[in-house]
């Protein structure tokens, strides 16, 4: 039986991944690691919660020992836009946090470590359409630099120490449970909230900006499927491209308008435009499909219907 520690359990992916893993492995076997002292009721009522900061090795080790952890998922990171405002913080959290996790995992003979990566590993010289699995990795953001180094470190620990490290290059993740913070792809979440609340949205990238995106149910499926994949079938470890859908900001707005015809969007690109422009339009995820059977379920309109329904309900209840 796995005993999993999710670091970054209060974040956009961590909050839902922790609950999904608790459904599979049992609440007591999935420990929510949070930096906030007050985690959500959903996290505290479904299993153990601990204050864990990957930069604090002693606290990390004591949590690992307390629960006999044999799998760590490190979802704590500073995303691209915040990383450009504070590159040293991004380096510290994303690199020092990661090496601490890998070292603790090695020293305590973990069965598995999950280290998320991102489309941010790519840069302006990478082929933009159907970006290959093996390609140019020359990012121009600090976030991207830490993600490339994270992939290399994951593969290094796998090869040198036999530590089972796995990771995905997440596209922009869209969800309605916990809002993202500090990312370049955040507009693809904010548009739904603003469409429900105000029927209008000012988008910080231009209409033609096209990026790979994924709805949270597919994100959870990809993450859990990779964790459960047969190790002997994996040729890659820390750097799987995973695709689901690819759309421009204009196409996203058109999808929202199908359900809220009076919705209005304007475009005021800011410094995040350059980051978005340095990332691919779409990715080739044939390695993930071949090695562990990856296949997404949601397309843009299916996601839009779901997002508007759930956020609409939250709005009616006065929760947003
Ligand atoms: N969603 C992330 C960001 O925009 C990309 O991994 O920074």
Coordinates of C-alpha atoms and ligand atoms in Angstrom, one line a residue:
X1 CA 0.0 0.0 0.0
X2 CA 1.3 3.4 -0.9
X3 CA 1.7 6.2 1.7
X4 CA 1.7 9.4 -0.2
X5 CA 2.8 12.9 0.8
X6 CA 1.5 15.6 -1.5
X7 CA 3.5 18.8 -1.1
X8 CA 1.6 21.8 -2.3
X9 CA -1.8 20.3 -1.4
X10 CA -3.5 23.7 -1.2
X11 CA -2.6 24.6 -4.8
X12 CA -4.6 24.4 -8.0
X13 CA -3.6 20.9 -8.9
X14 CA -2.6 19.7 -5.4
X15 CA -6.0 20.4 -3.9
X16 CA -7.9 18.1 -6.3
X17 CA -5.1 15.6 -6.7
X18 CA -5.0 15.0 -3.0
X19 CA -8.7 14.3 -2.8
X20 CA -8.6 12.0 -6.0
X21 CA -5.7 10.0 -4.5
X22 CA -7.6 9.7 -1.1
X23 CA -10.5 8.2 -3.1
X24 CA -8.2 5.6 -4.5
X25 CA -5.7 4.8 -1.7
X26 CA -7.8 5.8 1.4
X27 CA -7.8 9.1 3.3
X28 CA -5.3 8.0 5.9
X29 CA -2.8 7.0 3.2
X30 CA -2.6 10.4 1.5
X31 CA -1.1 13.2 3.6
X32 CA -1.8 16.7 2.5
X33 CA 1.3 18.9 2.9
X34 CA 0.4 22.6 3.1
X35 CA 2.3 25.7 3.8
X36 CA -0.7 27.6 5.0
X37 CA -1.5 26.8 8.6
X38 CA -5.3 26.8 7.7
X39 CA -5.9 24.3 4.9
X40 CA -9.4 23.9 3.5
X41 CA -12.1 21.9 5.3
X42 CA -12.2 19.5 2.3
X43 CA -8.5 18.7 3.0
X44 CA -8.7 18.5 6.8
X45 CA -11.9 16.4 6.9
X46 CA -10.7 13.7 4.5
X47 CA -7.3 12.8 5.8
X48 CA -4.2 14.0 7.6
X49 CA -2.8 17.4 7.0
X50 CA 0.7 18.6 7.9
X51 CA 2.5 21.9 7.5
X52 CA 5.3 21.0 5.0
X53 CA 7.6 23.3 3.2
X54 CA 10.0 21.6 0.8
X55 CA 12.6 24.2 1.8
X56 CA 12.5 23.0 5.5
X57 CA 14.2 19.6 5.3
X58 CA 13.8 18.8 9.0
X59 CA 10.0 19.3 8.8
X60 CA 9.9 17.2 5.6
X61 CA 11.9 14.4 7.2
X62 CA 9.8 14.3 10.3
X63 CA 6.6 14.1 8.3
X64 CA 8.1 11.3 6.1
X65 CA 9.0 9.4 9.3
X66 CA 5.8 10.1 11.1
X67 CA 3.6 8.5 8.3
X68 CA 6.2 6.1 6.8
X69 CA 5.8 7.9 3.5
X70 CA 7.0 5.9 0.4
X71 CA 5.8 8.3 -2.3
X72 CA 6.2 12.1 -2.5
X73 CA 4.4 14.3 -5.0
X74 CA 6.0 17.7 -5.2
X75 CA 3.3 20.1 -6.5
X76 CA 4.8 23.2 -4.8
X77 CA 6.2 25.7 -7.3
X78 CA 6.4 29.3 -8.2
X79 CA 4.8 29.7 -11.7
X80 CA 5.9 31.6 -14.7
X81 CA 4.6 35.1 -14.2
X82 CA 5.4 35.3 -10.5
X83 CA 8.8 33.8 -11.3
X84 CA 9.5 36.7 -13.7
X85 CA 8.7 39.2 -10.9
X86 CA 10.9 37.3 -8.4
X87 CA 13.4 35.1 -10.2
X88 CA 15.4 34.3 -7.0
X89 CA 12.2 33.1 -5.3
X90 CA 11.3 30.9 -8.2
X91 CA 14.9 29.4 -8.2
X92 CA 14.8 28.8 -4.5
X93 CA 11.3 27.2 -4.2
X94 CA 11.5 25.3 -7.5
X95 CA 15.1 24.1 -7.4
X96 CA 16.1 23.9 -3.7
X97 CA 12.6 22.5 -2.8
X98 CA 13.0 19.9 -5.5
X99 CA 16.5 18.8 -4.6
X100 CA 15.4 18.5 -1.0
X101 CA 12.5 16.2 -2.0
X102 CA 14.8 14.1 -4.2
X103 CA 17.4 13.7 -1.5
X104 CA 14.9 12.9 1.2
X105 CA 13.3 10.4 -1.2
X106 CA 16.7 8.8 -1.9
X107 CA 17.7 8.6 1.7
X108 CA 14.4 7.1 2.8
X109 CA 14.1 4.6 -0.1
X110 CA 10.9 6.0 -1.5
X111 CA 9.1 3.8 -3.9
X112 CA 8.2 6.8 -6.1
X113 CA 8.5 10.5 -6.6
X114 CA 6.3 12.7 -8.8
X115 CA 8.0 15.8 -10.1
X116 CA 5.7 17.9 -12.3
X117 CA 7.1 19.7 -15.3
X118 CA 5.5 22.1 -17.8
X119 CA 5.3 23.3 -21.3
X120 CA 7.4 26.1 -19.9
X121 CA 10.5 23.9 -20.6
X122 CA 10.1 25.0 -24.3
X123 CA 11.3 28.3 -25.6
X124 CA 11.2 30.6 -28.7
X125 CA 13.5 28.3 -30.7
X126 CA 11.4 25.2 -30.1
X127 CA 9.2 24.0 -32.9
X128 CA 5.7 25.5 -32.0
X129 CA 3.3 23.1 -33.6
X130 CA 3.0 19.5 -32.4
X131 CA 6.1 20.1 -30.4
X132 CA 8.1 16.8 -30.3
X133 CA 8.9 14.9 -27.1
X134 CA 12.7 15.3 -27.8
X135 CA 13.4 18.8 -28.9
X136 CA 15.1 22.1 -28.1
X137 CA 14.8 23.1 -24.5
X138 CA 15.9 26.7 -24.2
X139 CA 13.3 28.5 -22.1
X140 CA 13.5 32.2 -21.5
X141 CA 11.7 32.3 -18.1
X142 CA 13.2 31.4 -14.8
X143 CA 10.2 29.1 -14.2
X144 CA 11.1 27.3 -17.5
X145 CA 14.8 27.1 -16.5
X146 CA 13.9 25.4 -13.2
X147 CA 11.5 23.0 -15.0
X148 CA 14.2 21.9 -17.5
X149 CA 16.7 21.4 -14.6
X150 CA 13.9 19.6 -12.7
X151 CA 13.4 17.1 -15.5
X152 CA 17.2 16.5 -15.8
X153 CA 17.5 16.0 -12.0
X154 CA 14.5 13.6 -12.0
X155 CA 16.1 11.5 -14.7
X156 CA 19.5 11.8 -13.0
X157 CA 18.1 10.3 -9.7
X158 CA 16.3 7.6 -11.7
X159 CA 19.5 6.6 -13.6
X160 CA 22.1 7.1 -10.8
X161 CA 20.1 5.9 -7.8
X162 CA 17.3 3.8 -9.3
X163 CA 14.7 6.2 -7.7
X164 CA 11.4 5.9 -9.6
X165 CA 10.9 9.5 -10.5
X166 CA 8.1 10.4 -12.9
X167 CA 6.9 13.7 -14.4
X168 CA 4.6 15.3 -16.9
X169 CA 4.9 18.5 -18.9
X170 CA 1.6 19.9 -17.9
X171 CA -0.1 22.3 -20.3
X172 CA -2.2 25.2 -18.9
X173 CA -4.5 23.5 -16.4
X174 CA -8.1 24.7 -16.2
X175 CA -10.2 24.0 -13.1
X176 CA -13.0 25.4 -11.0
X177 CA -12.0 24.2 -7.5
X178 CA -8.9 26.2 -6.6
X179 CA -7.9 29.1 -8.8
X180 CA -4.3 29.1 -10.1
X181 CA -1.9 31.9 -9.1
X182 CA 0.9 33.6 -10.9
X183 CA 0.8 31.6 -14.1
X184 CA 0.7 32.8 -17.7
X185 CA -2.2 30.4 -18.6
X186 CA -4.4 31.8 -15.8
X187 CA -6.5 33.8 -18.3
X188 CA -8.0 30.5 -19.4
X189 CA -9.5 30.1 -15.9
X190 CA -10.2 33.7 -15.1
X191 CA -12.3 34.1 -18.3
X192 CA -14.9 31.6 -16.9
X193 CA -15.2 33.3 -13.5
X194 CA -15.5 36.8 -15.1
X195 CA -18.0 35.5 -17.7
X196 CA -20.3 34.3 -14.9
X197 CA -19.7 37.2 -12.6
X198 CA -19.5 40.2 -14.9
X199 CA -20.3 38.9 -18.5
X200 CA -17.0 40.5 -19.6
X201 CA -13.3 39.9 -19.4
X202 CA -10.1 41.8 -20.2
X203 CA -7.6 39.2 -21.4
X204 CA -3.9 39.8 -20.8
X205 CA -2.8 37.9 -23.9
X206 CA -3.9 38.8 -27.5
X207 CA -6.7 37.0 -29.4
X208 CA -4.5 34.9 -31.5
X209 CA -2.4 33.5 -28.6
X210 CA -2.7 29.7 -28.9
X211 CA -1.5 27.4 -26.1
X212 CA -1.9 23.7 -25.1
X213 CA -4.5 23.4 -22.4
X214 CA -6.1 20.6 -20.3
X215 CA -9.2 20.3 -18.1
X216 CA -8.6 19.2 -14.5
X217 CA -10.3 15.8 -14.8
X218 CA -7.8 15.0 -17.6
X219 CA -5.0 16.4 -15.5
X220 CA -5.9 14.1 -12.6
X221 CA -6.2 11.2 -15.0
X222 CA -2.9 11.8 -16.6
X223 CA -1.1 12.2 -13.2
X224 CA -2.6 9.1 -11.7
X225 CA -2.2 7.0 -14.8
X226 CA 1.5 7.9 -15.0
X227 CA 1.9 7.1 -11.3
X228 CA 0.3 3.7 -11.8
X229 CA 2.0 2.9 -15.1
X230 CA 4.2 -0.2 -15.3
X231 CA 7.7 1.0 -14.7
X232 CA 9.2 -1.6 -17.0
X233 CA 7.3 0.0 -19.9
X234 CA 8.6 3.5 -19.4
X235 CA 11.4 4.7 -21.7
X236 CA 10.9 8.3 -20.5
X237 CA 10.6 9.3 -16.8
X238 CA 10.4 12.9 -15.8
X239 CA 9.5 14.7 -19.1
X240 CA 6.4 13.3 -20.8
X241 CA 4.6 15.7 -23.2
X242 CA 0.8 15.4 -22.5
X243 CA -1.7 17.1 -24.8
X244 CA -5.5 17.4 -24.5
X245 CA -6.6 20.5 -26.5
X246 CA -5.1 23.6 -28.0
X247 CA -7.0 26.8 -28.6
X248 CA -6.5 30.5 -29.0
X249 CA -7.8 33.1 -26.6
X250 CA -10.3 34.1 -29.3
X251 CA -11.5 30.5 -29.7
X252 CA -11.9 30.2 -25.9
X253 CA -14.0 33.4 -25.9
X254 CA -16.1 32.1 -28.8
X255 CA -16.7 28.9 -26.8
X256 CA -17.9 30.9 -23.8
X257 CA -20.2 33.0 -26.0
X258 CA -22.0 29.9 -27.2
X259 CA -23.4 29.5 -23.7
X260 CA -23.4 33.2 -22.6
X261 CA -24.1 35.2 -25.9
X262 CA -23.8 38.6 -24.2
X263 CA -20.3 37.8 -23.0
X264 CA -17.7 40.5 -24.1
X265 CA -14.0 40.2 -24.3
X266 CA -11.3 42.8 -24.8
X267 CA -7.6 42.2 -25.1
X268 CA -4.9 44.1 -23.3
X269 CA -1.7 42.1 -23.6
X270 CA 0.8 42.7 -20.7
X271 CA 4.2 41.2 -19.9
X272 CA 2.7 37.7 -19.9
X273 CA 2.3 37.9 -23.7
X274 CA 6.0 37.4 -24.3
X275 CA 6.0 34.3 -22.1
X276 CA 3.0 32.9 -23.9
X277 CA 4.6 33.6 -27.2
X278 CA 7.7 31.6 -26.2
X279 CA 5.6 28.4 -25.6
X280 CA 4.2 25.9 -28.1
X281 CA 0.8 25.9 -29.8
X282 CA 0.4 22.2 -29.3
X283 CA 2.4 19.2 -28.2
X284 CA 3.1 15.7 -29.6
X285 CA 2.2 13.3 -26.8
X286 CA 2.7 10.0 -28.6
X287 CA 5.3 8.8 -26.1
X288 CA 2.8 9.2 -23.3
X289 CA 0.2 7.4 -25.4
X290 CA 2.5 4.6 -26.2
X291 CA 4.3 4.1 -22.9
X292 CA 1.3 4.4 -20.5
X293 CA -1.8 4.7 -22.6
X294 CA -2.5 8.4 -22.3
X295 CA -5.8 9.6 -23.9
X296 CA -7.7 12.8 -22.9
X297 CA -11.5 12.9 -22.5
X298 CA -12.3 16.6 -22.7
X299 CA -12.4 19.1 -25.6
X300 CA -13.0 22.8 -25.4
X301 CA -16.8 22.9 -25.6
X302 CA -17.2 20.0 -23.1
X303 CA -14.9 21.8 -20.7
X304 CA -16.7 25.1 -21.2
X305 CA -20.1 23.6 -20.4
X306 CA -18.8 22.0 -17.3
X307 CA -16.9 25.1 -16.1
X308 CA -19.8 27.4 -16.6
X309 CA -22.2 25.1 -14.9
X310 CA -20.1 24.6 -11.8
X311 CA -18.9 28.2 -11.5
X312 CA -22.5 29.4 -12.1
X313 CA -23.7 27.2 -9.2
X314 CA -20.9 28.7 -6.9
X315 CA -22.0 32.2 -8.0
X316 CA -25.7 31.5 -7.2
X317 CA -24.7 30.3 -3.7
X318 CA -22.7 33.4 -3.1
X319 CA -19.4 31.5 -2.9
X320 CA -17.7 33.7 -5.5
Ligands
LIG1 N1 0.4 27.1 -16.0 C1 1.8 27.4 -15.9 C2 2.1 28.8 -16.0 O1 1.3 29.5 -16.8 C3 2.5 26.6 -17.0 O2 3.0 25.4 -16.5 O3 3.0 29.3 -15.5

